[in-house]
Amino acid sequence: MTCEDLHKLLREFVGNELVVESRTTVEVHIAGCPHCGTLVQSYTHVVRIARALPKTRPLPAAFEARLRAMLEPELKDE
Amino acid sequence: MVEPPPEKLTPELVFREYAPRIYNIARRMLGNDADAEDVTQDVLLQVVRKLDTFRGDAQIATWLHRVTVNAALAHRQKRANRQKHENPESDDDLLGSGGSITPGKKWNVGPEETVLAAEQAGIIEKAIEQLPEPFRDVYVLADVEELPNTEIAEMLGLSLAAVKSRLHRARLRMRDLLAPHFEGKVTS
């Protein structure tokens, strides 16, 4: 496997989408190639940190107040 | 063990539970507060008026993702029309061919580190804002919202292959944007 081959499989490797044989080939390459090892490590971290971002944060207070005022008839209608 | 009965969907409950989620998706896709507020308002009005048609939380959550993404795309289109420089044909060229990958240095992060300090989260949000829109959409929906690629393809009107390709290139761009903050720096 060349570095270019690994680049083509990077997304699938990090997403755990490769069949065992391909996965093993990639792992063997990474073990002997510091550049690709670094690439896989940083790419994996890019995926992980996105997932660690908060999915919700409070609305800005002024906007929440405006939104509540606008939706008041609907919000009252329980 | 008996499951508690599901809480009845009321406009107030939807407001409390979903308005921040809608706002966050729109904010990340559109990159500014004013546009995100417009979209949140539009989507919330739609949902509270159709509330009787939903059977529960799972159904409404799926629907809200779809409606929020559609509203954000429509809002962006309106904005582009106003600014008269839409150029959808070149979307896939915005990050180049995707063929060049900079080697970079090892990132000093723990193997399982997932808790982000506020400062780190801010750096990541800024990097997301710098992604060209077509790539930002896919990155936000796939990696931040963790939606399946097939669902994203349907929402954005793309082929599955296009979603995967854009996601890969968006991640590589994020890696370049974040490298100065993570390379060779020890995080606690």
PDB file of N, CA and C in Angstrom, chain B residues 130-181:
ATOM      1  N   GLN B 130     -15.351  29.005   8.488  1.00  0.00           N
ATOM      2  CA  GLN B 130     -14.463  29.263   7.345  1.00  0.00           C
ATOM      3  C   GLN B 130     -14.614  28.247   6.220  1.00  0.00           C
ATOM      4  N   LEU B 131     -15.331  27.159   6.471  1.00  0.00           N
ATOM      5  CA  LEU B 131     -15.545  26.180   5.399  1.00  0.00           C
ATOM      6  C   LEU B 131     -16.484  26.779   4.359  1.00  0.00           C
ATOM      7  N   PRO B 132     -16.207  26.567   3.066  1.00  0.00           N
ATOM      8  CA  PRO B 132     -17.181  26.987   2.044  1.00  0.00           C
ATOM      9  C   PRO B 132     -18.531  26.311   2.316  1.00  0.00           C
ATOM     10  N   GLU B 133     -19.611  27.014   2.011  1.00  0.00           N
ATOM     11  CA  GLU B 133     -20.948  26.564   2.441  1.00  0.00           C
ATOM     12  C   GLU B 133     -21.296  25.108   2.093  1.00  0.00           C
ATOM     13  N   PRO B 134     -21.081  24.675   0.843  1.00  0.00           N
ATOM     14  CA  PRO B 134     -21.493  23.287   0.536  1.00  0.00           C
ATOM     15  C   PRO B 134     -20.784  22.250   1.392  1.00  0.00           C
ATOM     16  N   PHE B 135     -19.555  22.566   1.781  1.00  0.00           N
ATOM     17  CA  PHE B 135     -18.783  21.630   2.598  1.00  0.00           C
ATOM     18  C   PHE B 135     -19.173  21.776   4.080  1.00  0.00           C
ATOM     19  N   ARG B 136     -19.450  23.000   4.465  1.00  0.00           N
ATOM     20  CA  ARG B 136     -19.876  23.259   5.845  1.00  0.00           C
ATOM     21  C   ARG B 136     -21.181  22.525   6.144  1.00  0.00           C
ATOM     22  N   ASP B 137     -22.125  22.584   5.187  1.00  0.00           N
ATOM     23  CA  ASP B 137     -23.419  21.911   5.394  1.00  0.00           C
ATOM     24  C   ASP B 137     -23.213  20.433   5.721  1.00  0.00           C
ATOM     25  N   VAL B 138     -22.418  19.785   4.878  1.00  0.00           N
ATOM     26  CA  VAL B 138     -22.218  18.340   5.053  1.00  0.00           C
ATOM     27  C   VAL B 138     -21.471  18.063   6.364  1.00  0.00           C
ATOM     28  N   TYR B 139     -20.463  18.858   6.657  1.00  0.00           N
ATOM     29  CA  TYR B 139     -19.680  18.650   7.881  1.00  0.00           C
ATOM     30  C   TYR B 139     -20.555  18.827   9.130  1.00  0.00           C
ATOM     31  N   VAL B 140     -21.358  19.874   9.130  1.00  0.00           N
ATOM     32  CA  VAL B 140     -22.223  20.144  10.288  1.00  0.00           C
ATOM     33  C   VAL B 140     -23.231  19.011  10.478  1.00  0.00           C
ATOM     34  N   LEU B 141     -23.849  18.596   9.366  1.00  0.00           N
ATOM     35  CA  LEU B 141     -24.895  17.572   9.492  1.00  0.00           C
ATOM     36  C   LEU B 141     -24.315  16.191   9.805  1.00  0.00           C
ATOM     37  N   ALA B 142     -23.149  15.888   9.229  1.00  0.00           N
ATOM     38  CA  ALA B 142     -22.580  14.543   9.428  1.00  0.00           C
ATOM     39  C   ALA B 142     -21.798  14.446  10.738  1.00  0.00           C
ATOM     40  N   ASP B 143     -20.899  15.396  10.963  1.00  0.00           N
ATOM     41  CA  ASP B 143     -19.985  15.238  12.099  1.00  0.00           C
ATOM     42  C   ASP B 143     -20.461  15.931  13.368  1.00  0.00           C
ATOM     43  N   VAL B 144     -21.163  17.037  13.244  1.00  0.00           N
ATOM     44  CA  VAL B 144     -21.656  17.712  14.453  1.00  0.00           C
ATOM     45  C   VAL B 144     -23.009  17.124  14.858  1.00  0.00           C
ATOM     46  N   GLU B 145     -23.928  17.049  13.879  1.00  0.00           N
ATOM     47  CA  GLU B 145     -25.267  16.533  14.201  1.00  0.00           C
ATOM     48  C   GLU B 145     -25.337  15.010  14.167  1.00  0.00           C
ATOM     49  N   GLU B 146     -24.333  14.397  13.553  1.00  0.00           N
ATOM     50  CA  GLU B 146     -24.232  12.932  13.489  1.00  0.00           C
ATOM     51  C   GLU B 146     -25.419  12.278  12.782  1.00  0.00           C
ATOM     52  N   LEU B 147     -25.871  12.922  11.702  1.00  0.00           N
ATOM     53  CA  LEU B 147     -26.945  12.323  10.893  1.00  0.00           C
ATOM     54  C   LEU B 147     -26.331  11.341   9.897  1.00  0.00           C
ATOM     55  N   PRO B 148     -27.083  10.296   9.517  1.00  0.00           N
ATOM     56  CA  PRO B 148     -26.546   9.343   8.531  1.00  0.00           C
ATOM     57  C   PRO B 148     -26.347  10.006   7.165  1.00  0.00           C
ATOM     58  N   ASN B 149     -25.317   9.557   6.448  1.00  0.00           N
ATOM     59  CA  ASN B 149     -25.013  10.143   5.136  1.00  0.00           C
ATOM     60  C   ASN B 149     -26.197  10.050   4.171  1.00  0.00           C
ATOM     61  N   THR B 150     -26.952   8.951   4.259  1.00  0.00           N
ATOM     62  CA  THR B 150     -28.088   8.788   3.334  1.00  0.00           C
ATOM     63  C   THR B 150     -29.141   9.882   3.582  1.00  0.00           C
ATOM     64  N   GLU B 151     -29.345  10.186   4.860  1.00  0.00           N
ATOM     65  CA  GLU B 151     -30.333  11.224   5.203  1.00  0.00           C
ATOM     66  C   GLU B 151     -29.850  12.601   4.727  1.00  0.00           C
ATOM     67  N   ILE B 152     -28.543  12.830   4.878  1.00  0.00           N
ATOM     68  CA  ILE B 152     -27.966  14.112   4.450  1.00  0.00           C
ATOM     69  C   ILE B 152     -28.088  14.253   2.930  1.00  0.00           C
ATOM     70  N   ALA B 153     -27.815  13.159   2.220  1.00  0.00           N
ATOM     71  CA  ALA B 153     -27.911  13.186   0.760  1.00  0.00           C
ATOM     72  C   ALA B 153     -29.328  13.593   0.338  1.00  0.00           C
ATOM     73  N   GLU B 154     -30.302  13.007   1.011  1.00  0.00           N
ATOM     74  CA  GLU B 154     -31.696  13.304   0.683  1.00  0.00           C
ATOM     75  C   GLU B 154     -32.027  14.766   0.995  1.00  0.00           C
ATOM     76  N   MET B 155     -31.593  15.233   2.184  1.00  0.00           N
ATOM     77  CA  MET B 155     -31.888  16.611   2.588  1.00  0.00           C
ATOM     78  C   MET B 155     -31.276  17.634   1.639  1.00  0.00           C
ATOM     79  N   LEU B 156     -30.046  17.365   1.214  1.00  0.00           N
ATOM     80  CA  LEU B 156     -29.318  18.351   0.413  1.00  0.00           C
ATOM     81  C   LEU B 156     -29.472  18.123  -1.087  1.00  0.00           C
ATOM     82  N   GLY B 157     -30.184  17.058  -1.462  1.00  0.00           N
ATOM     83  CA  GLY B 157     -30.367  16.767  -2.885  1.00  0.00           C
ATOM     84  C   GLY B 157     -29.068  16.373  -3.562  1.00  0.00           C
ATOM     85  N   LEU B 158     -28.236  15.620  -2.851  1.00  0.00           N
ATOM     86  CA  LEU B 158     -26.945  15.182  -3.393  1.00  0.00           C
ATOM     87  C   LEU B 158     -26.925  13.666  -3.500  1.00  0.00           C
ATOM     88  N   SER B 159     -25.989  13.163  -4.307  1.00  0.00           N
ATOM     89  CA  SER B 159     -25.789  11.711  -4.318  1.00  0.00           C
ATOM     90  C   SER B 159     -25.023  11.332  -3.049  1.00  0.00           C
ATOM     91  N   LEU B 160     -25.120  10.071  -2.676  1.00  0.00           N
ATOM     92  CA  LEU B 160     -24.387   9.597  -1.492  1.00  0.00           C
ATOM     93  C   LEU B 160     -22.879   9.785  -1.702  1.00  0.00           C
ATOM     94  N   ALA B 161     -22.421   9.526  -2.923  1.00  0.00           N
ATOM     95  CA  ALA B 161     -20.982   9.684  -3.221  1.00  0.00           C
ATOM     96  C   ALA B 161     -20.550  11.135  -3.029  1.00  0.00           C
ATOM     97  N   ALA B 162     -21.411  12.074  -3.428  1.00  0.00           N
ATOM     98  CA  ALA B 162     -21.066  13.501  -3.277  1.00  0.00           C
ATOM     99  C   ALA B 162     -20.982  13.881  -1.798  1.00  0.00           C
ATOM    100  N   VAL B 163     -21.897  13.331  -1.000  1.00  0.00           N
ATOM    101  CA  VAL B 163     -21.863  13.621   0.445  1.00  0.00           C
ATOM    102  C   VAL B 163     -20.549  13.119   1.033  1.00  0.00           C
ATOM    103  N   LYS B 164     -20.178  11.897   0.701  1.00  0.00           N
ATOM    104  CA  LYS B 164     -18.952  11.305   1.256  1.00  0.00           C
ATOM    105  C   LYS B 164     -17.722  12.097   0.819  1.00  0.00           C
ATOM    106  N   SER B 165     -17.716  12.502  -0.450  1.00  0.00           N
ATOM    107  CA  SER B 165     -16.575  13.251  -0.973  1.00  0.00           C
ATOM    108  C   SER B 165     -16.468  14.622  -0.291  1.00  0.00           C
ATOM    109  N   ARG B 166     -17.602  15.314  -0.165  1.00  0.00           N
ATOM    110  CA  ARG B 166     -17.571  16.634   0.473  1.00  0.00           C
ATOM    111  C   ARG B 166     -17.187  16.529   1.942  1.00  0.00           C
ATOM    112  N   LEU B 167     -17.681  15.485   2.590  1.00  0.00           N
ATOM    113  CA  LEU B 167     -17.360  15.302   4.012  1.00  0.00           C
ATOM    114  C   LEU B 167     -15.852  15.100   4.183  1.00  0.00           C
ATOM    115  N   HIS B 168     -15.281  14.264   3.345  1.00  0.00           N
ATOM    116  CA  HIS B 168     -13.843  13.988   3.429  1.00  0.00           C
ATOM    117  C   HIS B 168     -13.027  15.264   3.223  1.00  0.00           C
ATOM    118  N   ARG B 169     -13.418  16.039   2.209  1.00  0.00           N
ATOM    119  CA  ARG B 169     -12.665  17.268   1.922  1.00  0.00           C
ATOM    120  C   ARG B 169     -12.887  18.320   2.996  1.00  0.00           C
ATOM    121  N   ALA B 170     -14.082  18.354   3.553  1.00  0.00           N
ATOM    122  CA  ALA B 170     -14.340  19.296   4.656  1.00  0.00           C
ATOM    123  C   ALA B 170     -13.475  18.935   5.868  1.00  0.00           C
ATOM    124  N   ARG B 171     -13.356  17.653   6.165  1.00  0.00           N
ATOM    125  CA  ARG B 171     -12.528  17.228   7.303  1.00  0.00           C
ATOM    126  C   ARG B 171     -11.060  17.582   7.082  1.00  0.00           C
ATOM    127  N   LEU B 172     -10.592  17.394   5.839  1.00  0.00           N
ATOM    128  CA  LEU B 172      -9.191  17.733   5.544  1.00  0.00           C
ATOM    129  C   LEU B 172      -8.961  19.237   5.709  1.00  0.00           C
ATOM    130  N   ARG B 173      -9.959  20.021   5.275  1.00  0.00           N
ATOM    131  CA  ARG B 173      -9.841  21.483   5.435  1.00  0.00           C
ATOM    132  C   ARG B 173      -9.878  21.861   6.919  1.00  0.00           C
ATOM    133  N   MET B 174     -10.756  21.222   7.661  1.00  0.00           N
ATOM    134  CA  MET B 174     -10.817  21.472   9.109  1.00  0.00           C
ATOM    135  C   MET B 174      -9.478  21.130   9.750  1.00  0.00           C
ATOM    136  N   ARG B 175      -8.879  20.049   9.305  1.00  0.00           N
ATOM    137  CA  ARG B 175      -7.589  19.622   9.850  1.00  0.00           C
ATOM    138  C   ARG B 175      -6.532  20.717   9.600  1.00  0.00           C
ATOM    139  N   ASP B 176      -6.531  21.265   8.382  1.00  0.00           N
ATOM    140  CA  ASP B 176      -5.581  22.346   8.080  1.00  0.00           C
ATOM    141  C   ASP B 176      -5.861  23.580   8.945  1.00  0.00           C
ATOM    142  N   LEU B 177      -7.153  23.909   9.092  1.00  0.00           N
ATOM    143  CA  LEU B 177      -7.509  25.112   9.852  1.00  0.00           C
ATOM    144  C   LEU B 177      -7.183  24.967  11.343  1.00  0.00           C
ATOM    145  N   LEU B 178      -7.314  23.745  11.843  1.00  0.00           N
ATOM    146  CA  LEU B 178      -7.119  23.530  13.287  1.00  0.00           C
ATOM    147  C   LEU B 178      -5.678  23.172  13.651  1.00  0.00           C
ATOM    148  N   ALA B 179      -4.906  22.783  12.647  1.00  0.00           N
ATOM    149  CA  ALA B 179      -3.538  22.318  12.932  1.00  0.00           C
ATOM    150  C   ALA B 179      -2.730  23.301  13.785  1.00  0.00           C
ATOM    151  N   PRO B 180      -2.764  24.616  13.472  1.00  0.00           N
ATOM    152  CA  PRO B 180      -1.952  25.532  14.290  1.00  0.00           C
ATOM    153  C   PRO B 180      -2.331  25.498  15.773  1.00  0.00           C
ATOM    154  N   HIS B 181      -3.564  25.100  16.063  1.00  0.00           N
ATOM    155  CA  HIS B 181      -4.025  25.103  17.462  1.00  0.00           C
ATOM    156  C   HIS B 181      -3.742  23.781  18.171  1.00  0.00           C
TER     157      HIS B 181
END
